[in-house]
Coordinates of N, CA, C and O in Angstrom, one line a residue:
X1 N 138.9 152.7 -53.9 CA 138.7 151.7 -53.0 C 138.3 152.3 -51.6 O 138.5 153.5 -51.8
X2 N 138.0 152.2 -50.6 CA 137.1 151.9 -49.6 C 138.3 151.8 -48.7 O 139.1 150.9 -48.7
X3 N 138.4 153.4 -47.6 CA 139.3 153.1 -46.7 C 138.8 151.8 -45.5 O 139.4 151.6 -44.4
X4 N 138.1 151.4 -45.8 CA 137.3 150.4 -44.9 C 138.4 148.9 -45.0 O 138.8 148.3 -44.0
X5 N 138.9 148.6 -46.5 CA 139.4 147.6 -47.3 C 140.7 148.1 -47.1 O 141.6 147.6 -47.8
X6 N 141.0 149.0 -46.4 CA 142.7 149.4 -46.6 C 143.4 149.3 -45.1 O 142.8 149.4 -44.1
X7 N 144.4 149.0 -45.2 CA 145.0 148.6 -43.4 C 145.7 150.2 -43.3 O 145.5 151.1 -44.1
X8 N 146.4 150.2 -42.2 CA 146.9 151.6 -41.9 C 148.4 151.9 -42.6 O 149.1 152.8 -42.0
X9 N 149.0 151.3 -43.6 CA 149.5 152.1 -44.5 C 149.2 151.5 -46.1 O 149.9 151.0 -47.0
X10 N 147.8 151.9 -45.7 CA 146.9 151.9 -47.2 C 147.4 150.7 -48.3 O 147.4 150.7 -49.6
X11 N 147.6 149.8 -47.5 CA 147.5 148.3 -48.4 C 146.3 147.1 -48.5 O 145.8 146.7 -47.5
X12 N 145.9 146.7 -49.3 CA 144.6 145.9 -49.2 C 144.3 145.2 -48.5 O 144.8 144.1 -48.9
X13 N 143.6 145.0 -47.3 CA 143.5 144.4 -46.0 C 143.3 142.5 -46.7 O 142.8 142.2 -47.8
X14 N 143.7 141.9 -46.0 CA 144.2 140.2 -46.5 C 142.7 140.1 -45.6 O 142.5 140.5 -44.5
X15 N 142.0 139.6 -46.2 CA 140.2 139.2 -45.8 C 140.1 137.2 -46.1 O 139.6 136.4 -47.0
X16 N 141.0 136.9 -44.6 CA 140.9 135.1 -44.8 C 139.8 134.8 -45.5 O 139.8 134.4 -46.6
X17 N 138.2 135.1 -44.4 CA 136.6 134.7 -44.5 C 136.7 134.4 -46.5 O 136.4 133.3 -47.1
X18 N 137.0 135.5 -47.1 CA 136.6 135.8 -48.4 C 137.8 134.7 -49.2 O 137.4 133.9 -50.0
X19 N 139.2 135.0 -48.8 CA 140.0 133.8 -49.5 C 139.7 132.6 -49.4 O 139.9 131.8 -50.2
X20 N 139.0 132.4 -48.2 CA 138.2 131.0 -47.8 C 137.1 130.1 -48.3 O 136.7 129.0 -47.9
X21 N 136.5 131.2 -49.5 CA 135.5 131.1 -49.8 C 135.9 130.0 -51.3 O 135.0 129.2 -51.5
X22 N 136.3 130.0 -51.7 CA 137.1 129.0 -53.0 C 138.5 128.4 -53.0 O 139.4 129.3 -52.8
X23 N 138.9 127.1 -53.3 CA 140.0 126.9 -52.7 C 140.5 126.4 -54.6 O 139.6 125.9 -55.3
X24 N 141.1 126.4 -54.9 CA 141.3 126.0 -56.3 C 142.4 124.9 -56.4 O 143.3 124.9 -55.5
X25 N 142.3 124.0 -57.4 CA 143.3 122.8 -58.1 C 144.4 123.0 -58.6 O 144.7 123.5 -59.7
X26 N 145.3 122.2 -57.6 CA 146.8 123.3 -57.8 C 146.7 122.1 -58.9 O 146.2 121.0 -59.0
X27 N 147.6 122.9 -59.9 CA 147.8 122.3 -61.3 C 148.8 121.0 -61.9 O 148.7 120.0 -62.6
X28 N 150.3 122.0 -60.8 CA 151.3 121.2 -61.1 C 151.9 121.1 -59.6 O 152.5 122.0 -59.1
X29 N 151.7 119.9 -59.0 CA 152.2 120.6 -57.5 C 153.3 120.2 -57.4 O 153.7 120.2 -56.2
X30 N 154.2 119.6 -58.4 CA 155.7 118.9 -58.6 C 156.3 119.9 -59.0 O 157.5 119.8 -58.6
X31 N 156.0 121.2 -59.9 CA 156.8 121.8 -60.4 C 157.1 122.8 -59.7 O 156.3 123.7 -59.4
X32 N 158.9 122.8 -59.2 CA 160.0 123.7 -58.4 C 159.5 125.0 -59.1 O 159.4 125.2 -60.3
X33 N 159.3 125.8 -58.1 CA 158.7 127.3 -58.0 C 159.9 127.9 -57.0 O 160.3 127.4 -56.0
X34 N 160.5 129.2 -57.6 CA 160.4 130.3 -57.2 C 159.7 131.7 -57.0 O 159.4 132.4 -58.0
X35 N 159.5 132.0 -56.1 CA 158.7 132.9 -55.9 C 159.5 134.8 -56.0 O 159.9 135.5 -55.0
X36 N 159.5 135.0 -56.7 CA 160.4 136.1 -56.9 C 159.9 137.5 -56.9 O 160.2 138.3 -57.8
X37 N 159.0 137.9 -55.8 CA 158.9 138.8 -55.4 C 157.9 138.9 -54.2 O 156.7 138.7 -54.4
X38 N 158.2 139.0 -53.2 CA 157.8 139.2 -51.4 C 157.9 140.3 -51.0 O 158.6 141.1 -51.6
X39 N 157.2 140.8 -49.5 CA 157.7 141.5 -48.8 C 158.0 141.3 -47.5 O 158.1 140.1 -47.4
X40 N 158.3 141.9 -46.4 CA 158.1 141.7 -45.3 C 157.9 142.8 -44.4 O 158.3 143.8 -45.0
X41 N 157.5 143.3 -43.4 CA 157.1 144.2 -43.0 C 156.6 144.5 -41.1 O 156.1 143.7 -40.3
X42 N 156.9 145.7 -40.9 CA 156.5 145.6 -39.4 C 155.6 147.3 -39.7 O 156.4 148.0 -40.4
X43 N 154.3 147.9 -39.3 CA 154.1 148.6 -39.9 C 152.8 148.7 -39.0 O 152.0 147.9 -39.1
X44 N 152.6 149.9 -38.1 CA 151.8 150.5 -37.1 C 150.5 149.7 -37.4 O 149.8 150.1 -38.3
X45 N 149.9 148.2 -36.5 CA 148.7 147.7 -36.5 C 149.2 146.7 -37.8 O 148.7 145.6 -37.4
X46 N 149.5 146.6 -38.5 CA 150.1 145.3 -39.1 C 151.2 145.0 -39.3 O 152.0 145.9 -39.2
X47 N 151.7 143.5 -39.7 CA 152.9 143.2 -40.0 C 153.1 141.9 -41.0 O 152.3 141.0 -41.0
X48 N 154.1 141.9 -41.6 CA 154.1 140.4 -42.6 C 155.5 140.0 -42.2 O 156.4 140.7 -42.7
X49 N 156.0 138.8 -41.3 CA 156.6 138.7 -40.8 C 157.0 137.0 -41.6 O 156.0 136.3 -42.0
X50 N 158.5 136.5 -41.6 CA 158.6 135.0 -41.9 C 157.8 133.8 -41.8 O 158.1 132.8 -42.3
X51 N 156.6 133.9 -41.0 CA 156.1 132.9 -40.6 C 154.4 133.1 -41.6 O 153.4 132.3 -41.8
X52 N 154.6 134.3 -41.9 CA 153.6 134.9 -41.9 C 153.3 134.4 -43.4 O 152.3 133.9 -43.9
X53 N 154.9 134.6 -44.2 CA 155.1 134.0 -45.6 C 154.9 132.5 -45.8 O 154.3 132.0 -46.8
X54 N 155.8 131.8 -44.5 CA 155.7 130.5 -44.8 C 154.5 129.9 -45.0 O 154.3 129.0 -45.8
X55 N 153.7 130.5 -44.0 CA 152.1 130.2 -44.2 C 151.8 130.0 -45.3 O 151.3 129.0 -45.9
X56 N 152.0 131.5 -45.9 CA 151.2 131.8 -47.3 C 151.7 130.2 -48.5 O 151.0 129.5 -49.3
X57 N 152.9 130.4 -48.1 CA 153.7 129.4 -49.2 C 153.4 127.7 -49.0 O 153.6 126.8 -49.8
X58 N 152.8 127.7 -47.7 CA 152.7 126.5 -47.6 C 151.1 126.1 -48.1 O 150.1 125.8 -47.3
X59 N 151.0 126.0 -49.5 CA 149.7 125.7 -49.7 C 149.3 124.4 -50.7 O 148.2 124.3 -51.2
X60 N 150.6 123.3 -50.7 CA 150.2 122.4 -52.1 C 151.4 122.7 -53.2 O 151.9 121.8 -53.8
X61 N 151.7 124.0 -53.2 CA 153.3 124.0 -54.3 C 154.0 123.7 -54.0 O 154.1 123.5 -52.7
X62 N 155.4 123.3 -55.3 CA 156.5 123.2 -54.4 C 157.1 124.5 -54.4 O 158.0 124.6 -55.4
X63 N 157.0 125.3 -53.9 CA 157.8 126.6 -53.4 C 159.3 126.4 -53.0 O 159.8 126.7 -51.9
X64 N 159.8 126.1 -53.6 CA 161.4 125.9 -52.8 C 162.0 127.2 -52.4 O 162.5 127.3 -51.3
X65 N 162.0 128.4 -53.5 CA 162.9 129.5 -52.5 C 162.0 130.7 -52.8 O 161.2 130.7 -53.7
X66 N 162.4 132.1 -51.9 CA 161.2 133.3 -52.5 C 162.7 134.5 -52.6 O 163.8 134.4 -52.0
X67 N 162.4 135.2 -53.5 CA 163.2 136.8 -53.6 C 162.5 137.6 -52.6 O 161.3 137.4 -52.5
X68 N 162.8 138.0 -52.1 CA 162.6 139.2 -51.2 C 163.1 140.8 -52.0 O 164.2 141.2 -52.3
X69 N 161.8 141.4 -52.1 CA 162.0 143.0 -52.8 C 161.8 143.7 -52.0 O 160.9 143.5 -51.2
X70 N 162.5 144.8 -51.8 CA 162.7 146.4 -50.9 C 161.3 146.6 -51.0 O 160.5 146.7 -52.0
X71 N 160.9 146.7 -49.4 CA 159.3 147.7 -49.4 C 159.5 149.0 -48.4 O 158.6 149.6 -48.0
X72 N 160.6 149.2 -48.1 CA 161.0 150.4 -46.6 C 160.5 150.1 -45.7 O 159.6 150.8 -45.2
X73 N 160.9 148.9 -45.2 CA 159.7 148.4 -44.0 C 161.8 148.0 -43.2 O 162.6 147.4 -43.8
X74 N 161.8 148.5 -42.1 CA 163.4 148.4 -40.9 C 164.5 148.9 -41.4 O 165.5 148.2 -41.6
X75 N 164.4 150.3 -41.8 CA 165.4 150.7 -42.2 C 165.9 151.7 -40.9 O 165.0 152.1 -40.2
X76 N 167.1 151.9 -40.6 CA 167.8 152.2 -39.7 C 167.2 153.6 -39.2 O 167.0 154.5 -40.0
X77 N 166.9 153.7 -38.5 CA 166.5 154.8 -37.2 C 167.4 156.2 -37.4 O 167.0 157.3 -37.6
X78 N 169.0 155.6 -37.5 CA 169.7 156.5 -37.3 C 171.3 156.4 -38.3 O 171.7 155.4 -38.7
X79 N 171.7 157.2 -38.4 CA 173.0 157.2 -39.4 C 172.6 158.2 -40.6 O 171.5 158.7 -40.8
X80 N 174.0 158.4 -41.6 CA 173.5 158.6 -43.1 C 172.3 158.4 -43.3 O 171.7 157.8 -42.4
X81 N 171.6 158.8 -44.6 CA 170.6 158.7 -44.6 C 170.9 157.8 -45.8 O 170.4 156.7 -45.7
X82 N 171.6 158.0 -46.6 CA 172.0 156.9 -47.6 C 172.1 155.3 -47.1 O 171.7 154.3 -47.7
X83 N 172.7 155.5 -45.9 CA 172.8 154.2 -45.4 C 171.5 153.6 -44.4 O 171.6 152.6 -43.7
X84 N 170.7 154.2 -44.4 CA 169.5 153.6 -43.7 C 168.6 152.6 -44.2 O 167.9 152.0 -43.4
X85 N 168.5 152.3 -45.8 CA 167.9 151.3 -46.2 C 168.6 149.9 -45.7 O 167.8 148.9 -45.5
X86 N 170.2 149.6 -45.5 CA 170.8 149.2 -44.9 C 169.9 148.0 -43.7 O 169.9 146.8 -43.6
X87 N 169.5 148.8 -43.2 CA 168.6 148.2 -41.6 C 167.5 147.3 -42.4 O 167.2 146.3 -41.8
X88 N 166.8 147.5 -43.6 CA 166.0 146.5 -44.2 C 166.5 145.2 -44.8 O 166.0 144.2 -45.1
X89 N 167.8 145.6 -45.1 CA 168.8 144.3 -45.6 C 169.0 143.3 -44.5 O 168.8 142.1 -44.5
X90 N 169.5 144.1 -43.6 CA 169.9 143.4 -42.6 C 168.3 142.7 -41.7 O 168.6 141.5 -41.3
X91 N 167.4 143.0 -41.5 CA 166.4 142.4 -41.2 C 166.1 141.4 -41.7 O 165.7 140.6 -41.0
X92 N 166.2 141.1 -43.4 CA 165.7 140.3 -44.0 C 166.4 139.3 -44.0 O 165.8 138.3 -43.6
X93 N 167.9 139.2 -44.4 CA 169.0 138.7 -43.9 C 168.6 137.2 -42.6 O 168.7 136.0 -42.8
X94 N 168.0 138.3 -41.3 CA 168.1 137.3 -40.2 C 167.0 136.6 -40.4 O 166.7 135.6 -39.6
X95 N 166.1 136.9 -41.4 CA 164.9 136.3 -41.9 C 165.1 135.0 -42.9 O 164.5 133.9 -43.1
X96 N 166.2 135.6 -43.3 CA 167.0 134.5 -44.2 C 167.5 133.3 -43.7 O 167.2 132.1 -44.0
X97 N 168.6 133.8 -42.6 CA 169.0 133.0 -42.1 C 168.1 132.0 -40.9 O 168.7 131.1 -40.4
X98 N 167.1 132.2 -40.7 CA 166.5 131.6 -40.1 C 166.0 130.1 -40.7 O 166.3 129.1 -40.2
X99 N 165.2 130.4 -42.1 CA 165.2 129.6 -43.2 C 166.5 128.7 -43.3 O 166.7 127.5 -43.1
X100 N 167.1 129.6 -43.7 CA 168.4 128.6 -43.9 C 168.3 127.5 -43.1 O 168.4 126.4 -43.7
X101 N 168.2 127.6 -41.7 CA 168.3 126.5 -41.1 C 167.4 124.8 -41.4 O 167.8 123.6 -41.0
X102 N 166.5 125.3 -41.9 CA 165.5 124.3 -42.4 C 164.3 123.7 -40.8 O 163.4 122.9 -40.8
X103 N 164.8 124.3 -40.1 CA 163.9 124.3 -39.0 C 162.4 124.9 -39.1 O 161.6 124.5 -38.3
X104 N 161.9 125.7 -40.1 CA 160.8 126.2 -40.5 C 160.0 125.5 -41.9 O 158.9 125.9 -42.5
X105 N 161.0 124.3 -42.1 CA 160.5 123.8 -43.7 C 161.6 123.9 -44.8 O 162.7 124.5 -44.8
X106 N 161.0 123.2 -45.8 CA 161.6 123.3 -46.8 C 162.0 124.6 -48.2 O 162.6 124.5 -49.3
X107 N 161.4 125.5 -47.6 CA 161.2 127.1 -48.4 C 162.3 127.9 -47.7 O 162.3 128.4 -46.6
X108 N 163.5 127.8 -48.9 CA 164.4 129.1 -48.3 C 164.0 130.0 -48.4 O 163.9 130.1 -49.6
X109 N 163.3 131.3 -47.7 CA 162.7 132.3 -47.4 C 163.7 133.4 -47.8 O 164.6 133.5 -46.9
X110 N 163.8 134.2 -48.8 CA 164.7 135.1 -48.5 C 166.1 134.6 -49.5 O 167.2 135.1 -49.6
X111 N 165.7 133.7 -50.0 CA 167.4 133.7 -50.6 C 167.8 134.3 -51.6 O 169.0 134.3 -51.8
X112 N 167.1 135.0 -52.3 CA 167.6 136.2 -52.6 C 166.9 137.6 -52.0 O 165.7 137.5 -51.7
X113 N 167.6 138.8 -51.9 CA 167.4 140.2 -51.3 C 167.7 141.5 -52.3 O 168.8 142.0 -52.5
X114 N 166.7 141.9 -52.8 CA 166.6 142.8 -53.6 C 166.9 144.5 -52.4 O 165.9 144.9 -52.0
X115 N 167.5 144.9 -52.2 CA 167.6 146.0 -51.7 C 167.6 147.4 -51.9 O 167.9 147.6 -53.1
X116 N 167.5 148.3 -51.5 CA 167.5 149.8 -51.8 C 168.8 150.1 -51.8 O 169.7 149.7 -51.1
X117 N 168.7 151.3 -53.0 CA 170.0 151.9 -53.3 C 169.8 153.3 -53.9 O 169.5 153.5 -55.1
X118 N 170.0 154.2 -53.2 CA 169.8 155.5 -54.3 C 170.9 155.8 -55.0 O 172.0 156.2 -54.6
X119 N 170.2 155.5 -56.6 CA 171.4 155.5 -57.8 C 171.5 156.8 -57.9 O 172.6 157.1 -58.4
X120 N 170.8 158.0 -57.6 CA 171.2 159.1 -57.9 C 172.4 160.0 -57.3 O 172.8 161.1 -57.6
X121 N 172.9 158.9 -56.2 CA 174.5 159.1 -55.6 C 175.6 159.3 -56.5 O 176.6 160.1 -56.3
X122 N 175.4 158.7 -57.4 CA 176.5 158.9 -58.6 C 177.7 157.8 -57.9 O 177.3 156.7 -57.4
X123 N 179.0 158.1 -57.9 CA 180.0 157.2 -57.7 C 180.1 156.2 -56.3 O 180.6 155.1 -56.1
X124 N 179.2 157.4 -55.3 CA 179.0 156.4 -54.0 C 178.3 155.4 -53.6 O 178.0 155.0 -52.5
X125 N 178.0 154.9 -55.1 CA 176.3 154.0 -55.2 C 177.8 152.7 -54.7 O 177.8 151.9 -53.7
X126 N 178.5 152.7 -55.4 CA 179.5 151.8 -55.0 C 179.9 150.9 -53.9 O 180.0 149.7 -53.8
X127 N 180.1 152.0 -53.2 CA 180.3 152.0 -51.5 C 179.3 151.0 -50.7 O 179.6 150.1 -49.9
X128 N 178.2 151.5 -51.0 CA 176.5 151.5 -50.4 C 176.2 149.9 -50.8 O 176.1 149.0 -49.9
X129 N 176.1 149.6 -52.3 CA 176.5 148.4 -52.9 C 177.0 147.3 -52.0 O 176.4 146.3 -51.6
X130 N 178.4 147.7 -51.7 CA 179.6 146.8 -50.7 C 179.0 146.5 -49.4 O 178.9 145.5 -48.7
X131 N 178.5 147.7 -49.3 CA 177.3 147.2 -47.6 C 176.5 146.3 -47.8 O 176.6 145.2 -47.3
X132 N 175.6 146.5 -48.7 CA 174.3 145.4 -48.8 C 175.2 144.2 -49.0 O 174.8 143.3 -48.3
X133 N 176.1 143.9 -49.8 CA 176.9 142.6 -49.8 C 177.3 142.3 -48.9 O 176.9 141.1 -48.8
X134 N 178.1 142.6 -47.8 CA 178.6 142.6 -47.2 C 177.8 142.6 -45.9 O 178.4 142.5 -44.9
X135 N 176.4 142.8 -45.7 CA 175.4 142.1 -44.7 C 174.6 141.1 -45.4 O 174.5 140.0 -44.8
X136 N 174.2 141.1 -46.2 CA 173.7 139.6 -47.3 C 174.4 138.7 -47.9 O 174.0 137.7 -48.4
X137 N 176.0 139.0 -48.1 CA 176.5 138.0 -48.7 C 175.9 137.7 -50.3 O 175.2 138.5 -50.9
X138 N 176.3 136.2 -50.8 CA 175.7 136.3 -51.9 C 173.7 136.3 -52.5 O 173.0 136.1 -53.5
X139 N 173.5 136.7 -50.7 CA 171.5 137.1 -51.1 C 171.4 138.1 -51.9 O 170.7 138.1 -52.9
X140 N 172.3 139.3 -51.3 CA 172.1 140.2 -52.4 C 172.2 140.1 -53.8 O 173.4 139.9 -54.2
X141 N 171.0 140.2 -54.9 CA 170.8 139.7 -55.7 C 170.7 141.0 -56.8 O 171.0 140.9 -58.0
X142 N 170.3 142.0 -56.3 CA 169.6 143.1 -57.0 C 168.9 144.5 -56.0 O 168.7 144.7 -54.8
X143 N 168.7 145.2 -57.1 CA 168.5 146.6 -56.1 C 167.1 147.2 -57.0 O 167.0 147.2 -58.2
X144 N 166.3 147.7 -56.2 CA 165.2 148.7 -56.6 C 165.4 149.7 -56.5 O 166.1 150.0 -55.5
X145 N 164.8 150.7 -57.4 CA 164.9 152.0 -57.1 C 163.9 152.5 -57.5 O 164.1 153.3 -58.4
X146 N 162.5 152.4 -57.1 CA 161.4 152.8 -57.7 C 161.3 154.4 -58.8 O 161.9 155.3 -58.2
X147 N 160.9 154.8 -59.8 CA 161.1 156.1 -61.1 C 159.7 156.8 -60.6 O 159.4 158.0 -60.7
X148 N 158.8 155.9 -60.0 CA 157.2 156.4 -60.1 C 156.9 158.1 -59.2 O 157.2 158.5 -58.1
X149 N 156.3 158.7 -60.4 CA 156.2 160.4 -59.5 C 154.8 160.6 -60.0 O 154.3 160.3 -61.1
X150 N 154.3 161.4 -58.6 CA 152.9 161.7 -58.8 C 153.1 163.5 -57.8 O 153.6 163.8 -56.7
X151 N 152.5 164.3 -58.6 CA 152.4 165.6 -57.9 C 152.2 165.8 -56.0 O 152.9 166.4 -55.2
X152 N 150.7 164.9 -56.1 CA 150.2 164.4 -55.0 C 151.7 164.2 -53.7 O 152.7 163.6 -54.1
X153 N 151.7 164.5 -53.0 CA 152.7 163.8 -51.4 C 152.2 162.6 -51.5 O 153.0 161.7 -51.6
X154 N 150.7 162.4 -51.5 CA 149.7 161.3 -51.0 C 150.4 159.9 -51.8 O 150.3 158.8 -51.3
X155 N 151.0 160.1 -53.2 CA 151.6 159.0 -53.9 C 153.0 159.1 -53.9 O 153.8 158.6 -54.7
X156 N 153.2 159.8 -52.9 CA 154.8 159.6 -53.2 C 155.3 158.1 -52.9 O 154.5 157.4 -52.3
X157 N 156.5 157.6 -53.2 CA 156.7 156.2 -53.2 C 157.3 156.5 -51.7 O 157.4 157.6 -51.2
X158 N 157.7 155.2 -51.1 CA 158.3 155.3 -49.8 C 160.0 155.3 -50.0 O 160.7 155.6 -49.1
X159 N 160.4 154.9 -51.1 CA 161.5 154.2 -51.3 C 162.6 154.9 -52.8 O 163.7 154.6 -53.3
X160 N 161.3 156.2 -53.3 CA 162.2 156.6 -54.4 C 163.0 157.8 -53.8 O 162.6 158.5 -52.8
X161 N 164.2 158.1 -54.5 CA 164.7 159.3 -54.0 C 163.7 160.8 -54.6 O 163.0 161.0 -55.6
X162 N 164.2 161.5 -53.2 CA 163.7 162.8 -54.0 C 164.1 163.9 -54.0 O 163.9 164.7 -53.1
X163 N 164.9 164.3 -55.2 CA 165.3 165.7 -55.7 C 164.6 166.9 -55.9 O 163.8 166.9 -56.8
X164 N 164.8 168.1 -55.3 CA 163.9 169.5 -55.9 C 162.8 169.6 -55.9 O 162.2 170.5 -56.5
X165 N 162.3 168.3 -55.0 CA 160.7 168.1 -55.5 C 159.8 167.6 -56.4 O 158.6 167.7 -56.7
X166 N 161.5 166.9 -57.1 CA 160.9 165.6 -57.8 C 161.4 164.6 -58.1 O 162.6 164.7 -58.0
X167 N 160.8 163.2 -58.5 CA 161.1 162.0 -58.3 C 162.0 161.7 -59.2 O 161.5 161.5 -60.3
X168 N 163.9 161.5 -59.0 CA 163.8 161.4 -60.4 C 165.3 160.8 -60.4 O 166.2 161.3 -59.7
X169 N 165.4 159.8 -61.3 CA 166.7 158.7 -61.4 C 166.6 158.4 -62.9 O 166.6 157.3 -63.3
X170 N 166.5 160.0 -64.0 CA 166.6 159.5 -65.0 C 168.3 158.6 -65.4 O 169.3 158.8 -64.7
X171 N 168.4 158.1 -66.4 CA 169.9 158.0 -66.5 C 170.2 159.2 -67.2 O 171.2 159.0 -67.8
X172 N 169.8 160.6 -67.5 CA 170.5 161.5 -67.6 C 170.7 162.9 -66.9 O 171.0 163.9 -67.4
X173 N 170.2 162.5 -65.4 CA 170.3 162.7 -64.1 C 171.8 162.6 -64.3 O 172.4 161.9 -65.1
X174 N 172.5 164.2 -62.7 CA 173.3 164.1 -62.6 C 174.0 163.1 -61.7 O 175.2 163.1 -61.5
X175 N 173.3 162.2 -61.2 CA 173.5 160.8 -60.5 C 173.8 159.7 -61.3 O 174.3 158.7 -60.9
X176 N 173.5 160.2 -62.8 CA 174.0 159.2 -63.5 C 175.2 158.0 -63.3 O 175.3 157.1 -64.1
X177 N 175.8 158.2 -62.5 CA 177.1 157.6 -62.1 C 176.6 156.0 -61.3 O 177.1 155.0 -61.7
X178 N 175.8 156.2 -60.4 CA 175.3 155.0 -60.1 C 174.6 154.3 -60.5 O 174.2 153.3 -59.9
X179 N 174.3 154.6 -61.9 CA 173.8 153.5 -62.8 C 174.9 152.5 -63.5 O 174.5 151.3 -63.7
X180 N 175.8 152.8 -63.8 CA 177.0 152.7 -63.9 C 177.7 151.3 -63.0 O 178.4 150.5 -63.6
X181 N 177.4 151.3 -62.2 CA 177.8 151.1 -60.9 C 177.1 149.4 -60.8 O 177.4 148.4 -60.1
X182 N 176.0 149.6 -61.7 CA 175.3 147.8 -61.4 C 175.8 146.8 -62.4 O 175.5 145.6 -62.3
X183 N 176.7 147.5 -63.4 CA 177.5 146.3 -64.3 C 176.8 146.1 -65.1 O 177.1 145.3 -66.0

């Protein structure tokens, strides 16, 4: 693809002019939708921010609520490093809570929060766990941990852990312990 088509952290630039160009026949526009995978983001020259979603969502569906998935987009500056995905929960969170209010519409934004967790912690995946609950409450829903490894740096994921120089959360990893850990 055409770094021309790519924004500055190489995602497919959203081209209205061309989305604009056909508008299609929503099919079922009664039928309650979840939307179960989002992002959100703040990210040098772009950003995808709550408003930014509701937009998207507001097109003719009934969208009633969206999942929100881990993209490493406000994780903490400073602290553990384990605990810095932390800062993206909690972001999302007040994104949530905003929704909640119903002041932006009828689309709970955010009601559930998929968050980061490096299972290759082994027993302390635990601990880490109790955080994200304990800033989301019952949003927290679920946890990613991206497996994907490419030799390249250029494909390294933003969000998988990395051991030795390489990407890796097998379950027969000695982290195996935080797999454990999700029930």
């Amino acid at each position: 693809m055409s770094d021309a088509l790519l924004t500055p952290s190489r995602q497919v630039m959203v081209r209205p002019a061309w989305l604009d160009q056909l508008r299609e026949e929503i099919l079922e526009p009664a039928l309650p939708i979840v939307d179960p995978h989002h992002h959100l983001w703040d990210h040098p020259g772009e950003h995808y921010f709550l408003d930014d979603l509701l937009q998207d969502t507001a097109t003719g569906h009934d969208i009633r609520a969206t999942i929100f998935v881990q993209c490493g987009a406000m994780y903490r500056a400073a602290g553990p490093e384990e605990e810095k995905p932390l800062g993206e929960t909690e972001f999302v969170t007040g994104a949530a809570a905003q929704s909640a209010t119903g002041k932006y519409g009828s689309t709970r934004a955010c009601a559930g929060i998929i968050g980061m967790v490096d299972l290759t912690l082994g027993d302390r995946v635990e601990t880490l766990l109790a955080a994200h609950q304990a800033v989301a409450g019952p949003r927290f829903v679920g946890v990613r941990n991206r497996t994907a490894w490419n030799a390249s740096p250029r494909f390294a994921p933003t969000s998988s852990p990395r051991r030795r120089g390489r990407w890796s959360i097998r379950p027969s990893s000695p982290g195996r312990g935080g797999w454990r850990r999700l029930g």
